[in-house]
């Protein structure tokens, strides 16, 4: 664990820092945190990576510390941008609310409740892992949601003990969110868990 992790709202981060976190190779660089933001009938094949990156910049309002809105958090280690956490009202993730059924299995939750926030993505850049970055981001997400007026915060992590594959880890892990105070409310699949903290 590294005690020197600093986390800021993404609008307070430079756009070039955000680009450094997402990188130029791998799943993060292709997704640009748009998996749950694509409009109905859009697909990764129909929306070029450059467009997804533009959308992320708009959603985060990076380089605009005066903005009252952003879609996530950026983590730094010694001024090096090293991690990302997507956190905002759950209703802003159209794909999560409309297309992905897993979080709602066995629950009578209203997916459109704007007072429930969600973490849909949480990751640390290669080369900076196992230093407490993800845990710092998860703790900061709790504080950020609470300060933003959320009544609850949810996450949809994987259990690494249940055979999770690398492509699933962008949602964070059970242990990371448990350390931030979230508790399991359902387990819709052997690997996927819904976790929540109420304020």
Short mmCIF file of C-alpha atoms in Angstrom, two decimals:
data_model
loop_
_atom_site.label_atom_id
_atom_site.label_comp_id
_atom_site.label_asym_id
_atom_site.label_seq_id
_atom_site.Cartn_x
_atom_site.Cartn_y
_atom_site.Cartn_z
CA UNK A 1 0.00 0.00 0.00
CA UNK A 2 1.24 3.48 -0.87
CA UNK A 3 0.08 6.29 1.39
CA UNK A 4 0.82 8.91 -1.25
CA UNK A 5 -2.19 8.25 -3.50
CA UNK A 6 -4.05 11.48 -4.24
CA UNK A 7 -7.50 11.38 -5.84
CA UNK A 8 -9.21 14.32 -7.56
CA UNK A 9 -12.47 14.79 -9.48
CA UNK A 10 -11.72 14.28 -13.16
CA UNK A 11 -12.61 17.86 -14.07
CA UNK A 12 -9.64 18.93 -11.93
CA UNK A 13 -7.32 16.63 -13.88
CA UNK A 14 -5.60 17.62 -17.09
CA UNK A 15 -6.99 15.94 -20.19
CA UNK A 16 -3.51 14.65 -20.97
CA UNK A 17 -3.46 12.96 -17.54
CA UNK A 18 -6.73 11.23 -18.34
CA UNK A 19 -5.28 10.10 -21.66
CA UNK A 20 -2.22 8.74 -19.86
CA UNK A 21 -4.38 6.65 -17.55
CA UNK A 22 -6.36 5.13 -20.44
CA UNK A 23 -3.23 4.62 -22.50
CA UNK A 24 -2.89 3.73 -26.16
CA UNK A 25 -3.14 -0.07 -25.97
CA UNK A 26 -5.45 -2.55 -24.33
CA UNK A 27 -9.11 -2.62 -23.36
CA UNK A 28 -9.16 0.72 -21.52
CA UNK A 29 -7.80 2.62 -24.52
CA UNK A 30 -10.45 1.07 -26.76
CA UNK A 31 -13.37 1.49 -24.35
CA UNK A 32 -12.66 5.01 -23.03
CA UNK A 33 -15.21 4.18 -20.31
CA UNK A 34 -18.09 4.19 -22.79
CA UNK A 35 -19.40 0.64 -22.31
CA UNK A 36 -22.42 1.82 -20.34
CA UNK A 37 -22.66 5.18 -22.13
CA UNK A 38 -23.36 4.04 -25.68
CA UNK A 39 -26.78 5.09 -26.94
CA UNK A 40 -29.36 2.51 -27.98
CA UNK A 41 -28.30 0.79 -31.21
CA UNK A 42 -24.73 2.11 -30.90
CA UNK A 43 -21.88 -0.38 -30.69
CA UNK A 44 -18.13 -0.17 -30.31
CA UNK A 45 -17.87 -1.00 -34.01
CA UNK A 46 -20.11 1.93 -34.97
CA UNK A 47 -18.44 4.53 -32.72
CA UNK A 48 -14.71 5.03 -33.45
CA UNK A 49 -12.26 5.13 -30.56
CA UNK A 50 -11.51 8.80 -31.24
CA UNK A 51 -15.19 9.64 -30.80
CA UNK A 52 -15.35 7.63 -27.56
CA UNK A 53 -12.27 9.52 -26.30
CA UNK A 54 -13.92 12.85 -27.19
CA UNK A 55 -17.03 11.80 -25.31
CA UNK A 56 -14.98 10.90 -22.24
CA UNK A 57 -13.34 14.32 -22.26
CA UNK A 58 -16.76 15.96 -22.48
CA UNK A 59 -18.23 13.77 -19.73
CA UNK A 60 -15.35 14.40 -17.34
CA UNK A 61 -14.93 18.11 -18.14
CA UNK A 62 -11.19 17.52 -17.75
CA UNK A 63 -9.11 20.71 -17.70
CA UNK A 64 -12.09 22.56 -16.21
CA UNK A 65 -11.68 22.76 -12.41
CA UNK A 66 -14.54 25.26 -12.23
CA UNK A 67 -17.04 22.80 -13.67
CA UNK A 68 -19.81 21.62 -11.37
CA UNK A 69 -20.07 18.28 -13.16
CA UNK A 70 -17.79 15.35 -13.92
CA UNK A 71 -18.13 11.61 -14.44
CA UNK A 72 -15.30 10.23 -12.36
CA UNK A 73 -12.11 10.44 -10.37
CA UNK A 74 -8.42 10.33 -11.29
CA UNK A 75 -5.72 8.97 -8.97
CA UNK A 76 -2.13 10.18 -8.81
CA UNK A 77 1.05 8.77 -7.32
CA UNK A 78 3.74 11.41 -6.96
CA UNK A 79 2.05 13.55 -9.64
CA UNK A 80 1.85 10.59 -12.04
CA UNK A 81 -1.73 9.85 -13.21
CA UNK A 82 -2.27 6.18 -12.39
CA UNK A 83 -5.94 5.32 -11.93
CA UNK A 84 -9.54 5.96 -12.93
CA UNK A 85 -12.92 5.48 -11.29
CA UNK A 86 -16.23 6.14 -13.07
CA UNK A 87 -18.72 7.34 -10.46
CA UNK A 88 -21.90 9.35 -10.95
CA UNK A 89 -25.67 8.94 -10.63
CA UNK A 90 -26.60 5.45 -11.78
CA UNK A 91 -29.31 6.78 -14.11
CA UNK A 92 -26.61 8.36 -16.32
CA UNK A 93 -25.40 4.90 -17.35
CA UNK A 94 -28.02 4.15 -19.96
CA UNK A 95 -26.44 0.84 -20.90
CA UNK A 96 -26.35 -0.32 -17.30
CA UNK A 97 -29.96 0.66 -16.73
CA UNK A 98 -31.41 -0.53 -20.02
CA UNK A 99 -29.21 -3.27 -21.49
CA UNK A 100 -27.38 -5.10 -18.71
CA UNK A 101 -29.69 -7.31 -16.69
CA UNK A 102 -27.19 -8.77 -14.23
CA UNK A 103 -27.34 -6.01 -11.58
CA UNK A 104 -31.12 -6.26 -11.32
CA UNK A 105 -31.52 -10.03 -10.92
CA UNK A 106 -33.55 -10.77 -7.79
CA UNK A 107 -33.94 -7.09 -6.84
CA UNK A 108 -36.90 -4.73 -7.00
CA UNK A 109 -34.59 -1.72 -7.31
CA UNK A 110 -35.64 1.23 -9.48
CA UNK A 111 -32.73 1.53 -11.95
CA UNK A 112 -33.71 5.13 -12.77
CA UNK A 113 -33.40 6.40 -9.18
CA UNK A 114 -31.08 9.40 -9.64
CA UNK A 115 -30.21 9.45 -5.94
CA UNK A 116 -28.40 6.12 -6.20
CA UNK A 117 -24.92 6.52 -7.65
CA UNK A 118 -22.82 3.78 -9.22
CA UNK A 119 -19.20 2.86 -9.82
CA UNK A 120 -19.03 1.12 -13.18
CA UNK A 121 -15.29 1.19 -13.79
CA UNK A 122 -12.28 1.22 -11.49
CA UNK A 123 -8.77 0.43 -12.64
CA UNK A 124 -5.10 1.14 -12.11
CA UNK A 125 -2.53 1.50 -14.88
CA UNK A 126 -0.09 -1.34 -15.41
CA UNK A 127 3.11 -0.70 -13.51
CA UNK A 128 1.31 0.94 -10.58
CA UNK A 129 -0.80 -1.92 -9.28
CA UNK A 130 -0.69 -3.40 -5.76
CA UNK A 131 0.09 0.00 -4.29
CA UNK A 132 -3.34 0.86 -2.93
CA UNK A 133 -4.55 2.92 -5.89
CA UNK A 134 -7.82 1.03 -6.45
CA UNK A 135 -8.66 1.08 -2.76
CA UNK A 136 -7.97 4.80 -2.57
CA UNK A 137 -10.25 5.35 -5.57
CA UNK A 138 -13.05 3.26 -4.04
CA UNK A 139 -12.86 5.19 -0.75
CA UNK A 140 -12.84 8.48 -2.65
CA UNK A 141 -15.88 7.35 -4.68
CA UNK A 142 -17.84 6.85 -1.45
CA UNK A 143 -16.96 10.36 -0.28
CA UNK A 144 -17.61 11.87 -3.72
CA UNK A 145 -21.06 10.28 -4.02
CA UNK A 146 -22.01 11.31 -0.49
CA UNK A 147 -20.88 14.89 -1.11
CA UNK A 148 -22.82 14.91 -4.39
CA UNK A 149 -26.08 14.19 -2.61
CA UNK A 150 -26.32 10.46 -3.23
CA UNK A 151 -28.52 8.42 -0.91
CA UNK A 152 -26.54 5.29 -1.77
CA UNK A 153 -23.62 4.09 -3.86
CA UNK A 154 -23.51 0.78 -5.71
CA UNK A 155 -20.78 -1.18 -7.46
CA UNK A 156 -20.84 -4.37 -9.52
CA UNK A 157 -17.46 -6.00 -8.93
CA UNK A 158 -16.18 -9.49 -9.57
CA UNK A 159 -14.99 -12.07 -7.08
CA UNK A 160 -11.50 -13.04 -8.13
CA UNK A 161 -11.82 -16.34 -6.26
CA UNK A 162 -14.60 -17.38 -8.63
CA UNK A 163 -12.47 -17.54 -11.76
CA UNK A 164 -12.78 -13.95 -12.99
CA UNK A 165 -10.95 -13.22 -16.20
CA UNK A 166 -8.78 -10.15 -16.82
CA UNK A 167 -11.35 -8.44 -19.06
CA UNK A 168 -13.84 -8.39 -16.18
CA UNK A 169 -11.56 -6.65 -13.70
CA UNK A 170 -12.39 -3.14 -14.95
CA UNK A 171 -15.40 -3.20 -12.62
CA UNK A 172 -13.16 -3.61 -9.56
CA UNK A 173 -12.99 -6.45 -7.09
CA UNK A 174 -15.11 -7.47 -4.14
CA UNK A 175 -12.29 -6.91 -1.64
CA UNK A 176 -11.59 -3.40 -2.91
CA UNK A 177 -15.16 -2.25 -2.36
CA UNK A 178 -15.56 -4.14 0.92
CA UNK A 179 -12.56 -2.19 2.24
CA UNK A 180 -14.40 1.03 1.29
CA UNK A 181 -17.45 0.05 3.34
CA UNK A 182 -19.73 -1.41 0.68
CA UNK A 183 -21.60 -4.61 1.49
CA UNK A 184 -22.91 -7.39 -0.71
CA UNK A 185 -26.62 -7.10 -1.49
CA UNK A 186 -26.87 -9.78 -4.17
CA UNK A 187 -24.79 -12.23 -6.18
CA UNK A 188 -26.49 -12.56 -9.57
CA UNK A 189 -23.78 -14.82 -11.02
CA UNK A 190 -20.99 -16.89 -9.46
CA UNK A 191 -18.48 -14.15 -10.30
CA UNK A 192 -20.51 -10.92 -10.24
CA UNK A 193 -21.58 -9.24 -6.99
CA UNK A 194 -23.77 -6.19 -6.37
CA UNK A 195 -22.41 -4.15 -3.45
CA UNK A 196 -23.86 -1.06 -1.82
CA UNK A 197 -23.45 1.53 0.89
CA UNK A 198 -26.40 3.64 2.06
CA UNK A 199 -25.83 7.13 3.40
#
